[in-house]
């Protein structure tokens, strides 16, 4: 599968000492193709090296093309899907069959289309009251990552809101999670909705975190977070894996205001 990243810059971010990779692809379709390549290659490697692949998915519109592309490529990937564990970065507090459900979207576009036996699903139980759902999800994470203390996901896929939020970590949410917490319930005032989200410490414990961002509407916030003087005030700017890699996978529109080569 030949990819055509317009440019790849591997730079060390002086402020956080994390390996930061920025990949800019000519179109959203090629971002999805590159994303699927990262997903499948790292799944094969994790299963080979550790016996399983653990990945947390985000919702919103951006991942739709990625999910469809992974589903297209999955039958030819040689992956034992029964060794793939799928989690969610965040979830809206709606029933799993609700139109806004991140679980439902991933199910329709990806999980229902994986070769048998399909992936092992670790759904956030949003039919429960928010705090109870967060507690149950934390218990699920503890069961799924025994003996590891905090979960160490092989891959975490993040989107980016034009307001600089990621996952369901919004600037106006007082709860951002503390070192001991892996999942919390938050109330997002601007959306007037409850959500369950991984905390920043849980996200930063991953082996590889990938932002998938496309469209000109995100160009300003991408440039502000990656290059701006005020970037650090946005929740997404707090994503800096303590011992992992961080990739920003962009199309030329979302990366249009960056000054990287
Ligand atoms: C969600 C996501 C959220 C999303 C951003 C970007 O549940 O909505 O997890 O963090 O990634 O809001 O959304 P778009 O991809 O739709 O712009």
PDB file of C-alpha atoms and ligand atoms in Angstrom:
ATOM      1  CA  UNK A   1       0.000   0.000   0.000  1.00  0.00           C
ATOM      2  CA  UNK A   2       1.964   3.011  -1.233  1.00  0.00           C
ATOM      3  CA  UNK A   3       1.488   6.142   0.844  1.00  0.00           C
ATOM      4  CA  UNK A   4       2.319   9.657  -0.242  1.00  0.00           C
ATOM      5  CA  UNK A   5       2.857  11.784   2.854  1.00  0.00           C
ATOM      6  CA  UNK A   6       3.526  15.315   1.614  1.00  0.00           C
ATOM      7  CA  UNK A   7       6.109  15.718   4.328  1.00  0.00           C
ATOM      8  CA  UNK A   8       7.159  13.912   7.438  1.00  0.00           C
ATOM      9  CA  UNK A   9       8.903  15.847  10.139  1.00  0.00           C
ATOM     10  CA  UNK A  10      10.294  13.985  13.124  1.00  0.00           C
ATOM     11  CA  UNK A  11      11.107  16.599  15.694  1.00  0.00           C
ATOM     12  CA  UNK A  12      11.746  16.511  19.402  1.00  0.00           C
ATOM     13  CA  UNK A  13       9.541  18.945  21.216  1.00  0.00           C
ATOM     14  CA  UNK A  14      11.993  20.952  23.384  1.00  0.00           C
ATOM     15  CA  UNK A  15       9.411  21.533  26.075  1.00  0.00           C
ATOM     16  CA  UNK A  16       8.287  17.978  26.657  1.00  0.00           C
ATOM     17  CA  UNK A  17      11.036  15.679  25.406  1.00  0.00           C
ATOM     18  CA  UNK A  18       8.532  13.527  23.551  1.00  0.00           C
ATOM     19  CA  UNK A  19       9.116  12.103  20.078  1.00  0.00           C
ATOM     20  CA  UNK A  20       6.739  14.127  17.963  1.00  0.00           C
ATOM     21  CA  UNK A  21       5.957  13.082  14.409  1.00  0.00           C
ATOM     22  CA  UNK A  22       3.935  15.262  12.084  1.00  0.00           C
ATOM     23  CA  UNK A  23       2.672  13.610   8.930  1.00  0.00           C
ATOM     24  CA  UNK A  24       0.865  15.733   6.387  1.00  0.00           C
ATOM     25  CA  UNK A  25      -0.985  13.903   3.627  1.00  0.00           C
ATOM     26  CA  UNK A  26      -2.468  15.508   0.480  1.00  0.00           C
ATOM     27  CA  UNK A  27      -6.081  14.537   1.270  1.00  0.00           C
ATOM     28  CA  UNK A  28      -8.385  13.222   3.987  1.00  0.00           C
ATOM     29  CA  UNK A  29      -8.608   9.930   2.076  1.00  0.00           C
ATOM     30  CA  UNK A  30      -4.832   9.549   2.212  1.00  0.00           C
ATOM     31  CA  UNK A  31      -4.874  10.460   5.904  1.00  0.00           C
ATOM     32  CA  UNK A  32      -7.297   7.561   6.376  1.00  0.00           C
ATOM     33  CA  UNK A  33      -5.114   5.262   4.284  1.00  0.00           C
ATOM     34  CA  UNK A  34      -2.029   6.232   6.293  1.00  0.00           C
ATOM     35  CA  UNK A  35      -3.966   5.859   9.529  1.00  0.00           C
ATOM     36  CA  UNK A  36      -5.119   2.382   8.553  1.00  0.00           C
ATOM     37  CA  UNK A  37      -1.534   1.482   7.742  1.00  0.00           C
ATOM     38  CA  UNK A  38      -0.412   2.643  11.209  1.00  0.00           C
ATOM     39  CA  UNK A  39      -3.305   0.810  12.881  1.00  0.00           C
ATOM     40  CA  UNK A  40      -2.713  -2.515  11.112  1.00  0.00           C
ATOM     41  CA  UNK A  41       1.092  -2.489  11.232  1.00  0.00           C
ATOM     42  CA  UNK A  42       1.167  -1.686  14.943  1.00  0.00           C
ATOM     43  CA  UNK A  43      -1.551  -4.270  15.612  1.00  0.00           C
ATOM     44  CA  UNK A  44       0.559  -6.958  13.910  1.00  0.00           C
ATOM     45  CA  UNK A  45       3.627  -5.892  15.878  1.00  0.00           C
ATOM     46  CA  UNK A  46       1.838  -5.739  19.259  1.00  0.00           C
ATOM     47  CA  UNK A  47       0.297  -9.186  18.756  1.00  0.00           C
ATOM     48  CA  UNK A  48       3.671 -10.571  17.705  1.00  0.00           C
ATOM     49  CA  UNK A  49       5.556  -8.991  20.632  1.00  0.00           C
ATOM     50  CA  UNK A  50       2.943  -9.010  23.426  1.00  0.00           C
ATOM     51  CA  UNK A  51       0.250 -11.414  22.305  1.00  0.00           C
ATOM     52  CA  UNK A  52      -2.446  -8.754  21.855  1.00  0.00           C
ATOM     53  CA  UNK A  53      -3.175  -5.241  20.533  1.00  0.00           C
ATOM     54  CA  UNK A  54      -4.972  -2.701  22.709  1.00  0.00           C
ATOM     55  CA  UNK A  55      -6.408   0.386  21.027  1.00  0.00           C
ATOM     56  CA  UNK A  56      -8.703   3.197  22.194  1.00  0.00           C
ATOM     57  CA  UNK A  57     -10.868   4.980  19.618  1.00  0.00           C
ATOM     58  CA  UNK A  58     -12.349   8.461  19.611  1.00  0.00           C
ATOM     59  CA  UNK A  59     -15.669   9.568  18.175  1.00  0.00           C
ATOM     60  CA  UNK A  60     -16.757  12.580  16.156  1.00  0.00           C
ATOM     61  CA  UNK A  61     -16.709  12.851  12.371  1.00  0.00           C
ATOM     62  CA  UNK A  62     -12.959  12.610  11.691  1.00  0.00           C
ATOM     63  CA  UNK A  63     -12.432   8.908  12.434  1.00  0.00           C
ATOM     64  CA  UNK A  64     -15.222   7.782  10.053  1.00  0.00           C
ATOM     65  CA  UNK A  65     -12.947   7.626   6.990  1.00  0.00           C
ATOM     66  CA  UNK A  66     -10.277   5.846   9.061  1.00  0.00           C
ATOM     67  CA  UNK A  67     -12.738   3.237  10.357  1.00  0.00           C
ATOM     68  CA  UNK A  68     -14.006   2.536   6.845  1.00  0.00           C
ATOM     69  CA  UNK A  69     -10.463   2.154   5.497  1.00  0.00           C
ATOM     70  CA  UNK A  70      -9.360  -0.191   8.289  1.00  0.00           C
ATOM     71  CA  UNK A  71     -12.471  -2.301   7.631  1.00  0.00           C
ATOM     72  CA  UNK A  72     -11.596  -2.438   3.916  1.00  0.00           C
ATOM     73  CA  UNK A  73      -7.991  -3.478   4.576  1.00  0.00           C
ATOM     74  CA  UNK A  74      -8.709  -5.792   7.541  1.00  0.00           C
ATOM     75  CA  UNK A  75      -9.472  -8.970   5.530  1.00  0.00           C
ATOM     76  CA  UNK A  76      -6.007  -8.793   3.905  1.00  0.00           C
ATOM     77  CA  UNK A  77      -4.103  -7.870   7.090  1.00  0.00           C
ATOM     78  CA  UNK A  78      -3.379 -11.348   8.442  1.00  0.00           C
ATOM     79  CA  UNK A  79      -4.343 -10.100  11.906  1.00  0.00           C
ATOM     80  CA  UNK A  80      -5.919 -12.435  14.483  1.00  0.00           C
ATOM     81  CA  UNK A  81      -8.766 -10.080  15.425  1.00  0.00           C
ATOM     82  CA  UNK A  82      -9.566 -12.131  18.503  1.00  0.00           C
ATOM     83  CA  UNK A  83      -6.321 -10.725  19.930  1.00  0.00           C
ATOM     84  CA  UNK A  84      -7.341  -7.121  19.317  1.00  0.00           C
ATOM     85  CA  UNK A  85      -8.949  -5.272  22.241  1.00  0.00           C
ATOM     86  CA  UNK A  86     -10.963  -2.181  21.384  1.00  0.00           C
ATOM     87  CA  UNK A  87     -11.699   0.521  23.960  1.00  0.00           C
ATOM     88  CA  UNK A  88     -13.054   4.049  23.728  1.00  0.00           C
ATOM     89  CA  UNK A  89     -11.233   7.267  24.539  1.00  0.00           C
ATOM     90  CA  UNK A  90     -14.538   8.830  25.439  1.00  0.00           C
ATOM     91  CA  UNK A  91     -18.266   8.369  25.064  1.00  0.00           C
ATOM     92  CA  UNK A  92     -21.366  10.460  25.183  1.00  0.00           C
ATOM     93  CA  UNK A  93     -23.757   9.473  27.981  1.00  0.00           C
ATOM     94  CA  UNK A  94     -26.366   8.080  25.614  1.00  0.00           C
ATOM     95  CA  UNK A  95     -27.554   4.498  24.993  1.00  0.00           C
ATOM     96  CA  UNK A  96     -25.224   2.379  22.821  1.00  0.00           C
ATOM     97  CA  UNK A  97     -27.702   2.441  19.919  1.00  0.00           C
ATOM     98  CA  UNK A  98     -28.127   6.237  20.009  1.00  0.00           C
ATOM     99  CA  UNK A  99     -27.173   8.227  16.903  1.00  0.00           C
ATOM    100  CA  UNK A 100     -24.569  10.157  18.949  1.00  0.00           C
ATOM    101  CA  UNK A 101     -22.913   7.052  20.378  1.00  0.00           C
ATOM    102  CA  UNK A 102     -19.217   6.661  19.562  1.00  0.00           C
ATOM    103  CA  UNK A 103     -19.618   2.938  20.196  1.00  0.00           C
ATOM    104  CA  UNK A 104     -22.424   2.771  17.634  1.00  0.00           C
ATOM    105  CA  UNK A 105     -20.380   4.630  14.988  1.00  0.00           C
ATOM    106  CA  UNK A 106     -17.324   2.404  15.449  1.00  0.00           C
ATOM    107  CA  UNK A 107     -19.593  -0.647  15.414  1.00  0.00           C
ATOM    108  CA  UNK A 108     -21.276   0.294  12.155  1.00  0.00           C
ATOM    109  CA  UNK A 109     -18.170   1.462  10.263  1.00  0.00           C
ATOM    110  CA  UNK A 110     -15.511  -0.904  11.611  1.00  0.00           C
ATOM    111  CA  UNK A 111     -16.229  -3.504  14.279  1.00  0.00           C
ATOM    112  CA  UNK A 112     -19.191  -5.171  12.543  1.00  0.00           C
ATOM    113  CA  UNK A 113     -17.052  -5.499   9.398  1.00  0.00           C
ATOM    114  CA  UNK A 114     -13.970  -7.176  10.917  1.00  0.00           C
ATOM    115  CA  UNK A 115     -13.206 -10.778   9.956  1.00  0.00           C
ATOM    116  CA  UNK A 116     -14.351 -13.439  12.403  1.00  0.00           C
ATOM    117  CA  UNK A 117     -14.075 -13.721  15.413  1.00  0.00           C
ATOM    118  CA  UNK A 118     -13.932  -9.916  15.482  1.00  0.00           C
ATOM    119  CA  UNK A 119     -12.272  -7.797  18.137  1.00  0.00           C
ATOM    120  CA  UNK A 120     -12.780  -7.997  21.891  1.00  0.00           C
ATOM    121  CA  UNK A 121     -14.956  -4.992  22.768  1.00  0.00           C
ATOM    122  CA  UNK A 122     -14.635  -3.002  25.996  1.00  0.00           C
ATOM    123  CA  UNK A 123     -17.612  -0.651  25.787  1.00  0.00           C
ATOM    124  CA  UNK A 124     -18.171   2.217  28.220  1.00  0.00           C
ATOM    125  CA  UNK A 125     -21.493   1.316  29.943  1.00  0.00           C
ATOM    126  CA  UNK A 126     -23.234   4.655  29.340  1.00  0.00           C
ATOM    127  CA  UNK A 127     -26.633   3.186  30.167  1.00  0.00           C
ATOM    128  CA  UNK A 128     -25.519   3.703  33.782  1.00  0.00           C
ATOM    129  CA  UNK A 129     -25.508   7.079  35.553  1.00  0.00           C
ATOM    130  CA  UNK A 130     -22.314   8.986  34.545  1.00  0.00           C
ATOM    131  CA  UNK A 131     -20.254   8.524  37.694  1.00  0.00           C
ATOM    132  CA  UNK A 132     -21.164   4.839  37.892  1.00  0.00           C
ATOM    133  CA  UNK A 133     -20.342   4.381  34.209  1.00  0.00           C
ATOM    134  CA  UNK A 134     -16.911   5.947  34.764  1.00  0.00           C
ATOM    135  CA  UNK A 135     -16.284   3.714  37.775  1.00  0.00           C
ATOM    136  CA  UNK A 136     -17.316   0.593  35.863  1.00  0.00           C
ATOM    137  CA  UNK A 137     -15.107   1.563  32.946  1.00  0.00           C
ATOM    138  CA  UNK A 138     -12.151   2.054  35.311  1.00  0.00           C
ATOM    139  CA  UNK A 139     -12.799  -1.426  36.710  1.00  0.00           C
ATOM    140  CA  UNK A 140     -12.928  -2.804  33.163  1.00  0.00           C
ATOM    141  CA  UNK A 141      -9.594  -1.130  32.421  1.00  0.00           C
ATOM    142  CA  UNK A 142      -8.078  -2.605  35.591  1.00  0.00           C
ATOM    143  CA  UNK A 143      -9.287  -6.072  34.559  1.00  0.00           C
ATOM    144  CA  UNK A 144      -8.061  -5.621  30.999  1.00  0.00           C
ATOM    145  CA  UNK A 145      -4.586  -4.419  32.055  1.00  0.00           C
ATOM    146  CA  UNK A 146      -3.831  -6.659  35.055  1.00  0.00           C
ATOM    147  CA  UNK A 147      -0.672  -5.938  36.975  1.00  0.00           C
ATOM    148  CA  UNK A 148       0.188  -2.860  34.889  1.00  0.00           C
ATOM    149  CA  UNK A 149      -1.033  -0.232  37.343  1.00  0.00           C
ATOM    150  CA  UNK A 150      -2.396   2.325  34.899  1.00  0.00           C
ATOM    151  CA  UNK A 151      -3.412   0.920  31.477  1.00  0.00           C
ATOM    152  CA  UNK A 152      -0.748   1.104  28.764  1.00  0.00           C
ATOM    153  CA  UNK A 153      -2.632   1.204  25.460  1.00  0.00           C
ATOM    154  CA  UNK A 154      -0.673   0.269  22.367  1.00  0.00           C
ATOM    155  CA  UNK A 155      -2.497   2.978  20.424  1.00  0.00           C
ATOM    156  CA  UNK A 156      -4.836   5.823  21.270  1.00  0.00           C
ATOM    157  CA  UNK A 157      -6.599   7.708  18.466  1.00  0.00           C
ATOM    158  CA  UNK A 158      -7.604  11.275  19.228  1.00  0.00           C
ATOM    159  CA  UNK A 159      -9.526  13.942  17.389  1.00  0.00           C
ATOM    160  CA  UNK A 160      -9.232  17.675  17.947  1.00  0.00           C
ATOM    161  CA  UNK A 161     -12.026  20.164  18.428  1.00  0.00           C
ATOM    162  CA  UNK A 162     -11.585  23.656  16.987  1.00  0.00           C
ATOM    163  CA  UNK A 163     -11.724  24.855  20.603  1.00  0.00           C
ATOM    164  CA  UNK A 164      -8.671  22.755  21.433  1.00  0.00           C
ATOM    165  CA  UNK A 165     -10.485  19.976  23.261  1.00  0.00           C
ATOM    166  CA  UNK A 166      -9.602  16.346  22.767  1.00  0.00           C
ATOM    167  CA  UNK A 167     -11.308  13.230  24.056  1.00  0.00           C
ATOM    168  CA  UNK A 168     -13.941  14.842  26.289  1.00  0.00           C
ATOM    169  CA  UNK A 169     -11.388  17.070  27.983  1.00  0.00           C
ATOM    170  CA  UNK A 170     -12.694  20.615  27.511  1.00  0.00           C
ATOM    171  CA  UNK A 171     -11.157  23.802  28.857  1.00  0.00           C
ATOM    172  CA  UNK A 172     -14.333  24.695  30.750  1.00  0.00           C
ATOM    173  CA  UNK A 173     -14.499  21.317  32.466  1.00  0.00           C
ATOM    174  CA  UNK A 174     -13.111  21.503  35.960  1.00  0.00           C
ATOM    175  CA  UNK A 175     -12.499  17.734  35.942  1.00  0.00           C
ATOM    176  CA  UNK A 176      -9.411  16.801  33.934  1.00  0.00           C
ATOM    177  CA  UNK A 177      -8.498  13.770  35.995  1.00  0.00           C
ATOM    178  CA  UNK A 178      -5.657  13.220  38.399  1.00  0.00           C
ATOM    179  CA  UNK A 179      -2.693  10.861  38.270  1.00  0.00           C
ATOM    180  CA  UNK A 180      -4.604   8.032  39.948  1.00  0.00           C
ATOM    181  CA  UNK A 181      -7.661   8.199  37.733  1.00  0.00           C
ATOM    182  CA  UNK A 182      -8.006   6.565  34.319  1.00  0.00           C
ATOM    183  CA  UNK A 183     -11.612   7.453  33.452  1.00  0.00           C
ATOM    184  CA  UNK A 184     -13.893  10.194  34.712  1.00  0.00           C
ATOM    185  CA  UNK A 185     -17.403  11.556  34.174  1.00  0.00           C
ATOM    186  CA  UNK A 186     -17.529  15.170  33.027  1.00  0.00           C
ATOM    187  CA  UNK A 187     -20.351  17.606  32.323  1.00  0.00           C
ATOM    188  CA  UNK A 188     -19.652  19.685  29.211  1.00  0.00           C
ATOM    189  CA  UNK A 189     -21.482  22.984  29.760  1.00  0.00           C
ATOM    190  CA  UNK A 190     -21.222  24.164  26.157  1.00  0.00           C
ATOM    191  CA  UNK A 191     -22.733  20.918  24.896  1.00  0.00           C
ATOM    192  CA  UNK A 192     -25.052  20.546  27.880  1.00  0.00           C
ATOM    193  CA  UNK A 193     -24.113  16.891  28.004  1.00  0.00           C
ATOM    194  CA  UNK A 194     -22.480  14.360  30.261  1.00  0.00           C
ATOM    195  CA  UNK A 195     -19.567  12.354  28.943  1.00  0.00           C
ATOM    196  CA  UNK A 196     -17.147   9.678  30.095  1.00  0.00           C
ATOM    197  CA  UNK A 197     -13.527  10.195  29.127  1.00  0.00           C
ATOM    198  CA  UNK A 198     -10.057   8.817  29.640  1.00  0.00           C
ATOM    199  CA  UNK A 199      -7.983  11.206  31.700  1.00  0.00           C
ATOM    200  CA  UNK A 200      -4.882  12.950  30.416  1.00  0.00           C
ATOM    201  CA  UNK A 201      -2.579  10.777  32.581  1.00  0.00           C
ATOM    202  CA  UNK A 202      -4.208   7.656  31.100  1.00  0.00           C
ATOM    203  CA  UNK A 203      -3.782   8.999  27.554  1.00  0.00           C
ATOM    204  CA  UNK A 204      -0.165   9.963  28.219  1.00  0.00           C
ATOM    205  CA  UNK A 205       0.609   6.439  29.412  1.00  0.00           C
ATOM    206  CA  UNK A 206       0.094   5.001  25.928  1.00  0.00           C
ATOM    207  CA  UNK A 207       2.822   3.637  23.676  1.00  0.00           C
ATOM    208  CA  UNK A 208       1.552   5.660  20.733  1.00  0.00           C
ATOM    209  CA  UNK A 209      -0.966   8.505  20.627  1.00  0.00           C
ATOM    210  CA  UNK A 210      -2.184   9.621  17.204  1.00  0.00           C
ATOM    211  CA  UNK A 211      -4.151  12.802  16.519  1.00  0.00           C
ATOM    212  CA  UNK A 212      -6.120  12.443  13.284  1.00  0.00           C
ATOM    213  CA  UNK A 213      -7.151  15.927  12.147  1.00  0.00           C
ATOM    214  CA  UNK A 214      -8.459  17.011   8.760  1.00  0.00           C
ATOM    215  CA  UNK A 215     -10.073  20.089   7.240  1.00  0.00           C
ATOM    216  CA  UNK A 216      -9.249  23.788   7.032  1.00  0.00           C
ATOM    217  CA  UNK A 217     -11.486  24.472  10.026  1.00  0.00           C
ATOM    218  CA  UNK A 218      -8.835  22.948  12.290  1.00  0.00           C
ATOM    219  CA  UNK A 219      -5.807  24.729  10.742  1.00  0.00           C
ATOM    220  CA  UNK A 220      -5.722  27.569  13.272  1.00  0.00           C
ATOM    221  CA  UNK A 221      -6.016  25.406  16.372  1.00  0.00           C
ATOM    222  CA  UNK A 222      -3.470  22.898  15.033  1.00  0.00           C
ATOM    223  CA  UNK A 223      -0.947  25.691  14.431  1.00  0.00           C
ATOM    224  CA  UNK A 224      -1.702  27.271  17.822  1.00  0.00           C
ATOM    225  CA  UNK A 225      -1.184  24.006  19.679  1.00  0.00           C
ATOM    226  CA  UNK A 226       1.915  22.900  17.767  1.00  0.00           C
ATOM    227  CA  UNK A 227       3.573  26.288  17.261  1.00  0.00           C
ATOM    228  CA  UNK A 228       1.646  29.001  19.093  1.00  0.00           C
ATOM    229  CA  UNK A 229       2.748  30.871  22.182  1.00  0.00           C
ATOM    230  CA  UNK A 230      -0.646  30.255  23.811  1.00  0.00           C
ATOM    231  CA  UNK A 231      -0.956  26.633  22.681  1.00  0.00           C
ATOM    232  CA  UNK A 232      -0.344  25.173  26.111  1.00  0.00           C
ATOM    233  CA  UNK A 233      -3.658  26.443  27.434  1.00  0.00           C
ATOM    234  CA  UNK A 234      -5.676  23.951  25.384  1.00  0.00           C
ATOM    235  CA  UNK A 235      -6.439  20.456  26.749  1.00  0.00           C
ATOM    236  CA  UNK A 236      -5.068  18.825  23.571  1.00  0.00           C
ATOM    237  CA  UNK A 237      -1.708  20.474  24.254  1.00  0.00           C
ATOM    238  CA  UNK A 238      -1.438  18.363  27.395  1.00  0.00           C
ATOM    239  CA  UNK A 239      -1.110  15.211  25.291  1.00  0.00           C
ATOM    240  CA  UNK A 240       2.566  14.275  25.603  1.00  0.00           C
ATOM    241  CA  UNK A 241       3.112  10.532  26.104  1.00  0.00           C
ATOM    242  CA  UNK A 242       5.548  10.086  28.995  1.00  0.00           C
ATOM    243  CA  UNK A 243       7.269   7.125  27.370  1.00  0.00           C
ATOM    244  CA  UNK A 244       5.660   6.829  23.976  1.00  0.00           C
ATOM    245  CA  UNK A 245       5.348   8.454  20.587  1.00  0.00           C
ATOM    246  CA  UNK A 246       3.008  11.227  19.518  1.00  0.00           C
ATOM    247  CA  UNK A 247       1.908  11.525  15.909  1.00  0.00           C
ATOM    248  CA  UNK A 248      -0.141  14.297  14.359  1.00  0.00           C
ATOM    249  CA  UNK A 249      -1.673  12.878  11.186  1.00  0.00           C
ATOM    250  CA  UNK A 250      -3.018  15.805   9.160  1.00  0.00           C
ATOM    251  CA  UNK A 251      -4.246  16.616   5.708  1.00  0.00           C
ATOM    252  CA  UNK A 252      -2.781  19.674   3.982  1.00  0.00           C
ATOM    253  CA  UNK A 253      -5.819  21.741   5.014  1.00  0.00           C
ATOM    254  CA  UNK A 254      -5.505  21.056   8.733  1.00  0.00           C
ATOM    255  CA  UNK A 255      -1.734  21.465   8.505  1.00  0.00           C
ATOM    256  CA  UNK A 256      -2.024  24.528   6.293  1.00  0.00           C
ATOM    257  CA  UNK A 257      -0.819  27.052   8.866  1.00  0.00           C
ATOM    258  CA  UNK A 258       2.159  25.083  10.154  1.00  0.00           C
ATOM    259  CA  UNK A 259       5.714  26.234   9.503  1.00  0.00           C
ATOM    260  CA  UNK A 260       7.276  22.779   9.610  1.00  0.00           C
ATOM    261  CA  UNK A 261       9.111  21.863   6.371  1.00  0.00           C
TER     262      UNK A 261
HETATM  263  C1  LIG B   1     -16.137  12.936  20.563  1.00  0.00           C
HETATM  264  C2  LIG B   1     -14.664  12.915  20.320  1.00  0.00           C
HETATM  265  C3  LIG B   1     -14.130  14.312  20.311  1.00  0.00           C
HETATM  266  C4  LIG B   1     -13.744  14.576  18.879  1.00  0.00           C
HETATM  267  C5  LIG B   1     -13.523  16.033  18.613  1.00  0.00           C
HETATM  268  C6  LIG B   1     -13.312  16.271  17.112  1.00  0.00           C
HETATM  269  O1  LIG B   1     -16.657  12.082  21.279  1.00  0.00           O
HETATM  270  O2  LIG B   1     -16.762  13.820  19.938  1.00  0.00           O
HETATM  271  O3  LIG B   1     -13.968  12.070  21.061  1.00  0.00           O
HETATM  272  O4  LIG B   1     -13.033  14.558  21.126  1.00  0.00           O
HETATM  273  O5  LIG B   1     -12.573  13.834  18.579  1.00  0.00           O
HETATM  274  O6  LIG B   1     -14.658  16.733  19.053  1.00  0.00           O
HETATM  275  O7  LIG B   1     -14.515  15.919  16.481  1.00  0.00           O
HETATM  276  P1  LIG B   1     -14.642  15.961  14.872  1.00  0.00           P
HETATM  277  O8  LIG B   1     -13.741  14.876  14.373  1.00  0.00           O
HETATM  278  O9  LIG B   1     -16.090  15.670  14.614  1.00  0.00           O
HETATM  279  O10 LIG B   1     -14.208  17.329  14.440  1.00  0.00           O
END
